Each structure stands twice: as C-alpha cells, then as structure tokens.
Coordinates of C-alpha atoms and ligand atoms in Angstrom, one line a residue:
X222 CA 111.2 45.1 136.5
X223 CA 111.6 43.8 133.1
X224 CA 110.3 41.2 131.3
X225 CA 112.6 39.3 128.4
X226 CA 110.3 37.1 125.3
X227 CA 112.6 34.7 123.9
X228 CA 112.8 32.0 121.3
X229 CA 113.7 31.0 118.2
X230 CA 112.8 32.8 115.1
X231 CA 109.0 33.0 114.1
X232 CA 107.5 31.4 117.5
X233 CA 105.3 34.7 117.6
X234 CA 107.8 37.0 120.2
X235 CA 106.8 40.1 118.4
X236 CA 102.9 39.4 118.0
X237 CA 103.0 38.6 121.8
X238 CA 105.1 41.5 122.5
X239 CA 102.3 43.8 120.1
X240 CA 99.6 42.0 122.1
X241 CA 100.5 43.1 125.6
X242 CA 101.7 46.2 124.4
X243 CA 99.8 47.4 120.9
X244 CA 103.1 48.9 119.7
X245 CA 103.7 48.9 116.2
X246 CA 106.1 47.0 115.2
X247 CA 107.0 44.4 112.7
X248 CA 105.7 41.2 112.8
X249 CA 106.2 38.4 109.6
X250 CA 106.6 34.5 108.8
X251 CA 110.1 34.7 108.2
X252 CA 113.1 34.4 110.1
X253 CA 115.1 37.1 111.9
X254 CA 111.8 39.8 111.6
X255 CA 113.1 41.5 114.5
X256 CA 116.4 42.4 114.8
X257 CA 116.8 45.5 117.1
X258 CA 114.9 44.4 120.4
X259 CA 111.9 46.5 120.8
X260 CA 111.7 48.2 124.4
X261 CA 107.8 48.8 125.4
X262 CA 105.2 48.9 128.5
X263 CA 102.9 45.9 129.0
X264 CA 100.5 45.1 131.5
X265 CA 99.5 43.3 134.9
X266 CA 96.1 42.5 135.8
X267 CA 95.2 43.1 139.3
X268 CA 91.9 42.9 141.2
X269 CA 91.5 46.4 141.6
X270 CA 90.3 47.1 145.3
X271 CA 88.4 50.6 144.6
X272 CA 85.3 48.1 144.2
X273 CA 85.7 47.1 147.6
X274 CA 85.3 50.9 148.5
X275 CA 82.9 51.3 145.9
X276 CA 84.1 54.0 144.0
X277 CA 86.2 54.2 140.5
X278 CA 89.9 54.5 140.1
X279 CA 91.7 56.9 138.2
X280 CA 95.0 55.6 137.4
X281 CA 98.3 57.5 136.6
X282 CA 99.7 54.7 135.3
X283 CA 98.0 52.1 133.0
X284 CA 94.2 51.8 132.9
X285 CA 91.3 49.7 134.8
X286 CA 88.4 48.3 133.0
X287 CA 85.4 47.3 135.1
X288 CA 87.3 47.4 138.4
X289 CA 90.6 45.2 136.8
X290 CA 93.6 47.2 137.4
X291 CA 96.2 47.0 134.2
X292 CA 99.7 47.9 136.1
X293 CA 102.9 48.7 134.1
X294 CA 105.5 46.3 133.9
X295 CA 108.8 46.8 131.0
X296 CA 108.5 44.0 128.3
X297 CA 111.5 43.4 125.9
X298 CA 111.3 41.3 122.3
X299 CA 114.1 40.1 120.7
X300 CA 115.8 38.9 117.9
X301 CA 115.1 35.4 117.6
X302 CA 117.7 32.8 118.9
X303 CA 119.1 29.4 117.0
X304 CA 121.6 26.7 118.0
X305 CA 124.7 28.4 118.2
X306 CA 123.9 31.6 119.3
X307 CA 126.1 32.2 122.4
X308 CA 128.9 31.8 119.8
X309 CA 128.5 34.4 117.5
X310 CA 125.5 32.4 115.0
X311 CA 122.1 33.9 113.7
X312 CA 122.1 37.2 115.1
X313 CA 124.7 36.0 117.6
X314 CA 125.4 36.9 121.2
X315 CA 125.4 40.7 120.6
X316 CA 121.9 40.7 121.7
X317 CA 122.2 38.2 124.4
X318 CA 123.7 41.5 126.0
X319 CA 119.8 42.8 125.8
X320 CA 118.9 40.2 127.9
X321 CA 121.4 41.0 130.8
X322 CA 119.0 43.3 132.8
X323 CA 115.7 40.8 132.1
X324 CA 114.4 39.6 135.4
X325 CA 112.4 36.9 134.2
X326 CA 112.1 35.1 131.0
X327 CA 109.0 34.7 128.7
X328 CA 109.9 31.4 126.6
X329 CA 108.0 31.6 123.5
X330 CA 107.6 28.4 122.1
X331 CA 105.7 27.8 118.8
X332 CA 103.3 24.6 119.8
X333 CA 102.0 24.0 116.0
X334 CA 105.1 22.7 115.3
X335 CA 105.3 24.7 112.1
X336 CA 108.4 26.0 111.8
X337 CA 111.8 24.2 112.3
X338 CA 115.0 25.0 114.5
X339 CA 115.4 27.9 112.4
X340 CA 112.2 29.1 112.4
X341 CA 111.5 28.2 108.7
X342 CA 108.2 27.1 107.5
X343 CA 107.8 23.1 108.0
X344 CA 105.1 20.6 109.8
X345 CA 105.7 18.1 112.4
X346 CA 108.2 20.1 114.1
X347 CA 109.1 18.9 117.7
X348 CA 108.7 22.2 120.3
X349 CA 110.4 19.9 122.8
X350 CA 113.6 20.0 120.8
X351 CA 113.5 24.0 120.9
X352 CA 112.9 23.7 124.7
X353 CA 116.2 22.2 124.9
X354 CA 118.1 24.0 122.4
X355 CA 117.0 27.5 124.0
X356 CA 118.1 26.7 127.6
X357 CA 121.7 25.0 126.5
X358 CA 121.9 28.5 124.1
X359 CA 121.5 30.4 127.8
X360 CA 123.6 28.2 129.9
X361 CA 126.2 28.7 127.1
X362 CA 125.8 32.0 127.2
X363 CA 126.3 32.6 131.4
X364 CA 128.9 30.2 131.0
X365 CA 131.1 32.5 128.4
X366 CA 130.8 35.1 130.6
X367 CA 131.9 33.3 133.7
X368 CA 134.8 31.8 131.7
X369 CA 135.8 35.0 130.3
X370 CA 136.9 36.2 133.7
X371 CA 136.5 32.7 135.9
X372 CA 140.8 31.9 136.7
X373 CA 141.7 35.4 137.7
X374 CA 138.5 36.3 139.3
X375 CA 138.6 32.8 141.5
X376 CA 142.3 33.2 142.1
X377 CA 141.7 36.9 143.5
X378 CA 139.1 36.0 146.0
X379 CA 141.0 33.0 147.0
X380 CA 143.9 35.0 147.9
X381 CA 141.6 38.0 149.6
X382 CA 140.1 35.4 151.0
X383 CA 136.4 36.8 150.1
X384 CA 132.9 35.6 150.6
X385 CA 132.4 33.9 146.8
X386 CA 128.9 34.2 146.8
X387 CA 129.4 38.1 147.3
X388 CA 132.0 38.4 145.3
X389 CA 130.4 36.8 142.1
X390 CA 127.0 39.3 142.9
X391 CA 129.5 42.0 142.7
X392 CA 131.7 40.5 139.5
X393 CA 128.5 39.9 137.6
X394 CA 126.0 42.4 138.8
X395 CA 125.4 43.0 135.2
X396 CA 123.7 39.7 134.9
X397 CA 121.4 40.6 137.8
X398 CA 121.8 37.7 140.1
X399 CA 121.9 38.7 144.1
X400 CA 124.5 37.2 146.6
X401 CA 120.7 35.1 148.1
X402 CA 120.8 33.3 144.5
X403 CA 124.2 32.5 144.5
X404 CA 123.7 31.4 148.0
X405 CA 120.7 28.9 147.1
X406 CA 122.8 27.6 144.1
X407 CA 125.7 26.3 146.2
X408 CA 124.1 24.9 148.6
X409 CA 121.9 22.5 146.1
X410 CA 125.5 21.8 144.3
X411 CA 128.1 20.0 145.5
X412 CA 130.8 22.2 144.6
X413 CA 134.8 22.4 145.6
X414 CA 135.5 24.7 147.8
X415 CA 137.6 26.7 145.8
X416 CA 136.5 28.2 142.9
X417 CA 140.1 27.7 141.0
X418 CA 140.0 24.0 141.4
X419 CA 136.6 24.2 139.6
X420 CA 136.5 21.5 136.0
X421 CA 135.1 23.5 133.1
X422 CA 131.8 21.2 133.3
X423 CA 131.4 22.2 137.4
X424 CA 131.4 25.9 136.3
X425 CA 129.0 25.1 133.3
X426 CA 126.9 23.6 135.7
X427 CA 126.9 26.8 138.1
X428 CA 126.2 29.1 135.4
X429 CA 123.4 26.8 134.7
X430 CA 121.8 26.7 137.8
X431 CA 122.4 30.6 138.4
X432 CA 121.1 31.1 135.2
X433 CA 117.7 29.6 135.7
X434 CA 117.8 31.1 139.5
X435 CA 118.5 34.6 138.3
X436 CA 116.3 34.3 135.4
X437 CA 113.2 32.6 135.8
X438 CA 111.3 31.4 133.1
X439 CA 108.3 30.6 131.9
X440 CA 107.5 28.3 128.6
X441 CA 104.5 30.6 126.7
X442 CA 103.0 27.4 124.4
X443 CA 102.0 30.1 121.5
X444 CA 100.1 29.3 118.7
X445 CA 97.4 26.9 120.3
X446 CA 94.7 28.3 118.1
X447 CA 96.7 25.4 115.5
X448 CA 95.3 22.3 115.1
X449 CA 98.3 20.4 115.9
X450 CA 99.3 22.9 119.0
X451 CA 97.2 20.6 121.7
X452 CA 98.6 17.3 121.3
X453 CA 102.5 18.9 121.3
X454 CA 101.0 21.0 124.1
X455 CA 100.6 17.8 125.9
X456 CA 104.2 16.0 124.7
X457 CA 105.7 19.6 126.4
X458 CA 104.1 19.0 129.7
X459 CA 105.2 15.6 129.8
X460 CA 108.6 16.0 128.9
X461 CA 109.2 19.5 131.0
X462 CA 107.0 18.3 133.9
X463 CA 108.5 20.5 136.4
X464 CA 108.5 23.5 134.3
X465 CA 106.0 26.6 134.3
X466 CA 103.9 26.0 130.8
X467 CA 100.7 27.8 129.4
X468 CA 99.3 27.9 126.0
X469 CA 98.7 31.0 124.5
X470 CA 97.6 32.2 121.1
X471 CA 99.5 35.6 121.0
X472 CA 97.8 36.3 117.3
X473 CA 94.7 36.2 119.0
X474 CA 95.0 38.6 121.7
X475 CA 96.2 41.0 119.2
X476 CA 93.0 40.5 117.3
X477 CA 90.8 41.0 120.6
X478 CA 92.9 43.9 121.8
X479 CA 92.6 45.4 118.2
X480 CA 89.1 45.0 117.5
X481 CA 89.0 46.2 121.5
X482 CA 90.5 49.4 120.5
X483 CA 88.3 50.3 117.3
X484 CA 85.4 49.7 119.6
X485 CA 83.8 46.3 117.8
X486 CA 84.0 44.5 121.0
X487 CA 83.8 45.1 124.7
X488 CA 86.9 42.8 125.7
X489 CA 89.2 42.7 128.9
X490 CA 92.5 41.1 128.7
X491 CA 92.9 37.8 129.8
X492 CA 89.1 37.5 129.7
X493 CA 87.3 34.3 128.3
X494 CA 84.3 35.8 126.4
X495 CA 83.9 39.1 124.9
X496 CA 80.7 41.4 123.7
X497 CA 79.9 42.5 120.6
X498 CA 79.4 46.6 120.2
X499 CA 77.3 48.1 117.4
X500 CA 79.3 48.4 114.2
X501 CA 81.0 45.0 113.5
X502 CA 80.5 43.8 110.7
X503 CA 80.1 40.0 109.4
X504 CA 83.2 39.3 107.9
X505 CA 84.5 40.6 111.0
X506 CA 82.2 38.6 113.1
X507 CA 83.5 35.1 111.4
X508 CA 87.1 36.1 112.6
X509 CA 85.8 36.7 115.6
X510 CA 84.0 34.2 116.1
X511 CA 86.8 31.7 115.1
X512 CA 88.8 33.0 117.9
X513 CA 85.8 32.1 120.4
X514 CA 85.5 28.6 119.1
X515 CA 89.4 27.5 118.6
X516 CA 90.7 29.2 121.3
X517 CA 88.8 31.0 124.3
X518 CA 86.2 28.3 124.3
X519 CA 88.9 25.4 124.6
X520 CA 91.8 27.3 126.6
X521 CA 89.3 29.8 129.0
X522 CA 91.1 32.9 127.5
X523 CA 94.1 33.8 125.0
X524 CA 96.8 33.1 127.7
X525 CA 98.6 36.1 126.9
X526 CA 97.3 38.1 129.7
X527 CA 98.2 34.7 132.2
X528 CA 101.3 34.7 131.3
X529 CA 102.4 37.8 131.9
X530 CA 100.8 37.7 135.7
X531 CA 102.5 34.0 136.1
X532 CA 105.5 35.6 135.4
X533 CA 105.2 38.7 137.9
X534 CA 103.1 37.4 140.5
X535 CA 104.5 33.1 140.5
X536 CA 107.7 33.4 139.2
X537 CA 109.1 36.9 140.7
X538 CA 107.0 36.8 143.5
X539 CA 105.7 40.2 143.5
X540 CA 102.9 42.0 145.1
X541 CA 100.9 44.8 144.1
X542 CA 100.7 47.6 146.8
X543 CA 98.4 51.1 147.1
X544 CA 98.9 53.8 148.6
X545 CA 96.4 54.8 150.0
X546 CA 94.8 56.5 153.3
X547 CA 91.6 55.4 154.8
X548 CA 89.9 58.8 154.7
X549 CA 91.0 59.8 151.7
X550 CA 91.4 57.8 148.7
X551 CA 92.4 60.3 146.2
X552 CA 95.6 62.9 145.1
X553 CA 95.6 66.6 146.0
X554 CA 94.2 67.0 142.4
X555 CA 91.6 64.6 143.4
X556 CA 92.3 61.3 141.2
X557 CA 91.6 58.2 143.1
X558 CA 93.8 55.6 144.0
X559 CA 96.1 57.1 141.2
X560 CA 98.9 54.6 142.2
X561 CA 99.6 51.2 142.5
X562 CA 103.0 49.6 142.9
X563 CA 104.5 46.2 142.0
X564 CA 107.0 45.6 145.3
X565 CA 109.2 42.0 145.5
X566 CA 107.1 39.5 148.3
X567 CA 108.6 39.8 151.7
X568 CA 108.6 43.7 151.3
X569 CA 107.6 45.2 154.4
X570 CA 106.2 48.8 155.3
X571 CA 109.5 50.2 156.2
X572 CA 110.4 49.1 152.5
X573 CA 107.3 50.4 150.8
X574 CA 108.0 53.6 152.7
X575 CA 111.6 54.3 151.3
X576 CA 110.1 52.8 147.8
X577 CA 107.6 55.8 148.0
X578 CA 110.3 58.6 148.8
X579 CA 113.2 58.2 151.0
X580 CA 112.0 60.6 153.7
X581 CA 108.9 58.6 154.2
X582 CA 111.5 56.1 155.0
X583 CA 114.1 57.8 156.9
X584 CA 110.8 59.7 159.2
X585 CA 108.2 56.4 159.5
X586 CA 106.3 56.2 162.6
X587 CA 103.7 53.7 161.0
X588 CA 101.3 52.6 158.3
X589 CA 97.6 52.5 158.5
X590 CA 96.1 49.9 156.8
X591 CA 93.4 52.0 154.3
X592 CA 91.2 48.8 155.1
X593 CA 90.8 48.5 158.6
X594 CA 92.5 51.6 160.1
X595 CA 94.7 49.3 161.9
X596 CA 98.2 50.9 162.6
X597 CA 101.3 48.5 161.5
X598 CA 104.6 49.3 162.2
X599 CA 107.7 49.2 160.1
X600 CA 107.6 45.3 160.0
X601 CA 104.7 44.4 159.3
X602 CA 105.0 42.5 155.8
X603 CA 102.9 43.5 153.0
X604 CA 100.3 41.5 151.1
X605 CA 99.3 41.1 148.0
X606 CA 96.6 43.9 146.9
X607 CA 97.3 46.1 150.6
X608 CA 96.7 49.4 151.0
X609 CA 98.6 51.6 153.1
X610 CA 99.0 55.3 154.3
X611 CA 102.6 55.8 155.7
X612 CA 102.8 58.2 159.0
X613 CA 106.1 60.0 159.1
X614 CA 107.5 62.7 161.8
Ligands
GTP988 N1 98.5 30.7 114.1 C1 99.2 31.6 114.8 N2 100.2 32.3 114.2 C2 100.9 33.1 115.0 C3 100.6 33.3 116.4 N3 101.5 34.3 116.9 C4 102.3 34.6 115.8 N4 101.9 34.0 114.7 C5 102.5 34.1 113.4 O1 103.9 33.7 113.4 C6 104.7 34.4 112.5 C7 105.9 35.0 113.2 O2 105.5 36.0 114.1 P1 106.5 37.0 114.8 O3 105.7 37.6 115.9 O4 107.0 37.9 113.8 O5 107.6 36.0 115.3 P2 109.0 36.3 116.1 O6 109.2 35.3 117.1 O7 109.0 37.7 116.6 O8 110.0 36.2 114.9 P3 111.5 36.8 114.7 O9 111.4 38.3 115.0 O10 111.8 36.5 113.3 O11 112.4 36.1 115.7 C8 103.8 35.5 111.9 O12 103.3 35.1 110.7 C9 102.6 35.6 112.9 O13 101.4 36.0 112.4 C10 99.5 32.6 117.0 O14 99.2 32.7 118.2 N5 98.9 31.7 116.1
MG989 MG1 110.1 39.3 116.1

C-alpha cells in the first residue's frame, strides 16, 4: 500500500512526510523544496493485542511502545503542485506519473493561510481556493490520460464488443483503479452507452469520479499550531462538508518525534500529552511547552499520527491481521507476535492464507482463532485486530 502527500508548494508535505517517517530530507519556506519525490516507511497505530495476552511483542517490522503497535505502511512526498500542472507548469506532470501507483491521497493543505497559490509567503490566503485548484489539477490530469488513448480505445471495445468496465481496469491498470471502481462510477453517472459517443466534458466527468474513487483522499488541515489556522479550519469544513478533514500541525510532530528520539520526552505518536525525561533543558522546555498549549491542548494530539490511520483504516478500509496460534505466540527464534499484516476489509481466511504463502493457501483446512480456539473455515471474514493460526494439509 502506498500513501501519496500532495499539495501545493510549502503547505508542509515534506515536514509531514519527515514526521511520520524521521527521514532526512529537505524541508524550507520556499517553493519547489522538493523536487525528486522522496520514497520512505511511515507508520500505523494499532491497538496491539499482546496486552490482551499479557505478554510483550517483538515486532519484525516497525516498533510497539506501551502495547501500541506502529505497522509499516509506504508514504511518498512530492514536488509541490500549482494551477496548471497537468499541463506541463511548476514542476509539471512528469511527477504526476509518481502519483500513479498511490492508493490513497494525503491532501496537505496549509490552514494559516500563509502562503498563496504558489506557495509564496503572503497572509489571508484562502485554503479553500487550493482545495479546488488541487482536485481540478487531478481530474485534469486522469482526464489527459484517458484522452490520450480514449477514440481508439472506445472504438476497439465497441467493435470486440467488451465489458468497458473491464476493459478500462485493464487499459489503465497503471492508474490503479479495479473493474469494482469503474463499476460503482457508471452506475452513479448517467453515461451513453457507448464510450465513442462520449462529449469531451462526459469523459472529464468520468475521470473525475474515477479519480476520486481510485484515489481517495483525505484533506490534512496542516499548520493549526497558526493563529489564523482555526477559523480557515472552520471555512474548510463548511465549504468541503462532505469531505474527510483533520487538522494537523506536521512541524509539531516532528518536534515531539525528535525530542522523542534524543530521549527528552517520553511521547507516543498520535498521543495528546507527553512526559518529560531527565535532561531537557529550559529553553527546550518553552518549545515544548508551546506545542502543549497551541496545539495538543486545543486539537487532542498533532494529527499527524490520525491521519495517517484515517487514511488506512476509513478511507482504504483495511484491517490489521496477526498471525498467530493460540499456544504459541511466538517464531521458531522465539519473537512474539513478530507479525502483523494490513489486509483490504472483506479479506477472508482463505485470503490471509494465500497472503501468508501460497501453500497455506493452496493446502487450508482452517484457521483457529488465537483468541478463542475456535476453528473458522476458509470464509470466515476477518476483523479488524484478529488473530489467526492457518491449518494446512
Ligand atoms: N507553523 C507551521 N509551519 C510548518 C508546519 N509544517 C511545515 N511548516 C513550515 O512550512 C514550510 C514549508 O515546509 P515543507 O515541508 O518544506 O513544505 P512542502 O510542502 O514540502 O514544500 P515543497 O517541497 O516546496 O512543495 C517550512 O518552513 C516548514 O517549517 C506546521 O505544522 N506549522
Ligand atoms: Mg517538500
């Protein structure tokens, strides 16, 4: 799975991305900071259930503090995008290709309203305006590559008489949508039947709806630590009522996480509060401190942590999965509960078996449920946190 930030130049994509991921990379008030995406491994948080069996992970991948499981997911941070990207300006479309294999969307929004459209230092900037400007950018963008191809490719399956929603999750598989999106969109849209006699503005409107099916997104309100970021906070929600928003203060969490790391604070991601450890020092302490007051006092936490789990869990719809046996909880070498998987909801046992290794697909006879020793056959659909063994022949 991989996560996309996007946004306009100097909204705060890298200092989110650094956050979740303490890479170093570059981060600065100017324009166009970033201009090769950077490629690294943030983090889900997940109830971790080895307090349930009372006993202490030992993870192979990521890290759990104080029974919170931290599970890997790909994160990606881009250039930042202006009006006029899907045809060629800023940094152009070149890295709108990066974007192809997101499956979900991180909108970074900057909600102090200090920087304009192209990311330049200003005040009283609308966010609302680069709400608007970033999703015609992407329908722009679906729409070129739909049009590229759209005459020939409507007139072959026409005359093959194919099944169109198949045919465009084959034709753009590099976009990542799946025949069920395509499905959903045309049955919402009153479309033509076929494809050819499609206007330019029906097709625009398909790639729109595709786009936002294929590519879910949620609106990250960064920079709410500002003074002006809660009343544009507020004009966002009103205006994009029936989108996904959260306010986050990305600078933040890279101050917690960083202070975390050199062992001045005791601080889990996503956490409201933090402890102080021996060491820190007062000038430390006020920045600290400030962070407390403007922002996990008044938002219950940085947001950065949120949003990546409202993006996995609410928009994707996945489920975190262990595998896991009732007797024994740990690996031949004796970690415990070394593993925990992120699968797409609606995965069932049969799935999670041929996710694990295709023979424990190919010879299931059931899964025990690490929990209740109950047997479940190949069926049975997974939950959210389960734990499994998987009986094969
Ligand atoms: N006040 C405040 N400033 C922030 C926050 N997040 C980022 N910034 C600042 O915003 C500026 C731009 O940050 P970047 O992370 O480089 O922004 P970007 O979106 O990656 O920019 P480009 O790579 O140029 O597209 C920097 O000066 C950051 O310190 C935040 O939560 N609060
Ligand atoms: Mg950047």
């Amino acid at each position: 799975m991989l996560i996309g930030l996007v946004g306009k130049p100097s909204v705060g994509k890298s200092t989110f991305f650094k956050a979740a991921t303490l890479a170093e990379i570059e981060i600065a008030s100017y324009p166009f900071t970033t201009i090769k995406a950077n490629h690294g491994v943030g983090y889900v948080k997940v109830d971790c259930i080895d307090k349930e069996f009372d006993t202490q992970c030992n993870p192979n991948h990521g890290f759990c503090i104080d029974h919170h499981r931290f599970v890997p997911v790909d994160l990606m941070d881009v250039a930042g995008l202006v009006e006029g990207a899907s045809e060629g300006k800023g940094l152009g479309n070149q890295f709108l290709d990066d974007l192809r294999q997101a499956d979900v969307f991180i909108h970074i929004v900057d909600a102090s309203g200090t920087t304009d459209a192209e990311g330049k230092p200003t005040e009283g900037h609308n966010p609302c305006e680069d709400i608007l400007m970033l999703d015609k950018e992407l329908d722009k963008w679906f729409y070129n590559i739909f049009m590229k191809v759209w005459k020939t490719f409507a007139r072959k399956i026409e005359m093959e008489n194919k099944k169109f929603s198949e045919a465009v999750a084959i034709q753009f598989s590099g976009l990542k949508v799946n025949e069920d999106q395509v499905k959903d969109v045309l049955l919402k849209a009153d479309l033509p039947e076929k494809p050819s006699q499609w206007t330019d503005e029906q097709v625009l409107f398909f790639a729109s709806e595709l786009r936002k099916k294929g590519k879910p997104m949620i609106i990250a309100a960064n920079k709410c630590d500002h003074p002006e970021a809660q009343a544009n906070i507020k004009k966002i929600e009103e205006e994009f009522s029936d989108y996904l928003i959260y306010p986050c203060s990305a600078d933040s969490e890279l101050a917690l996480r960083q202070a975390a790391k050199a062992e001045l604070i005791h601080y889990i991601p996503g956490e409201e509060h933090f402890e102080y450890n021996e060491g820190v020092n007062d000038r430390q302490k006020i920045a600290l401190e400030k962070i407390k007051k403007n922002v996990l006092d008044v938002y219950k936490g940085t947001g950065v942590q949120e949003i990546l789990n409202l993006a996995v869990f609410d928009l994707l719809k996945y489920i975190a999965v262990f595998p896991a046996s009732a007797n024994k909880l740990g690996d031949s070498k004796g970690n415990i509960l070394p593993d925990c998987f992120l699968l797409p909801g609606g995965s069932t046992a049969l799935d999670f078996a041929y996710f694990l290794h295709s023979d424990f697909g190919k010879n299931f006879i059931k899964a025990i449920d690490a929990r209740s020793k109950q047997a479940r056959g190949k069926d049975y659909e997974l939950k959210h946190r389960d734990a499994f063994e998987i009986v094969t022949r």
